[in-house]
Amino acid sequence: MTCTLEVPLDSLDAALLAAPYADRLELCDDLASEGWTPTSGLIRSVAARIDTGRTHIVSMIRPRSANLSAFLDIAAFTTTPRILEDALFEIDASARAGAHSVAIGLLTPDGFVDMAACEKMRDAALGHGLVVAFLRTFDLLADRARGMDDITALGMTRVVTAGVLGWDAAVLTLPERLAVLGADAAHAAAAAEKHGTSPVEIVPGGGVRASNAADFLTVSPHLHASCRRLGAISVEELQALQDVLAASNGGR
């Protein structure tokens, strides 16, 4: 299977640097705060300046009205009527601006996938022909196996996950994270068989760098990495990570 790289970023300049190395650019606003829905202007500008036949644009759907908690916890991603309304509007705006895909991830207050809300968001995205992925809110779920079954039933193509419970990837060692990600892959395969569809692609994220990419590639050929050094997008890190992917691909 071909290895892929998804890079989250929040500016046109960063997108132009990353595009030659990335398969997908996940656009957002204010990456330092883990991102909000990007503006239509940013999506449109990036779409006009990169080779969209090679590098696809993903729009993170996280309305600013979702800021219900000062922490990256379940409360910060729990559905409300206003949040869902804003999310549906932002999916439409993202599609019209040139996104190929959206990443969604609204939850219930008790830490499960909000199936009703996500179904509406999925349908809105599919109505525009967009691919739909699940955000790293997967790591906040109370039950990862049930969560994988839920997002498979929803028809999610992929899910970004650090292989931990919560947002801090440092709470587990790398081997422990790889074990969790391996279990996620097994859950994805089982859910796919149950629902008669393709397995959700596991996309490891959270501290993925060229120095550890080969380890993550043992559990999934798809990676999510910010490729930043000293707080800024780094061409050197992008190239180093792409070299690891190319080696796994047998040359690219």
Coordinates of C-alpha atoms in Angstrom, one line a residue, residues 159-163 202-206 208 220 222-225:
V159 CA -9.3 8.8 11.2
V160 CA -6.4 10.7 12.8
T161 CA -5.3 9.3 16.1
A162 CA -2.3 9.5 18.4
G163 CA -3.1 6.1 19.9
I202 CA -5.7 4.7 10.6
V203 CA -3.7 7.9 10.3
P204 CA -1.2 8.2 13.2
G205 CA -0.6 11.7 14.4
G206 CA 0.7 13.5 17.5
V208 CA 5.1 12.1 14.3
S220 CA -0.2 2.2 9.1
H222 CA -0.6 6.9 6.4
L223 CA 0.8 9.6 8.6
H224 CA -0.3 13.0 10.0
A225 CA 2.6 15.3 10.9

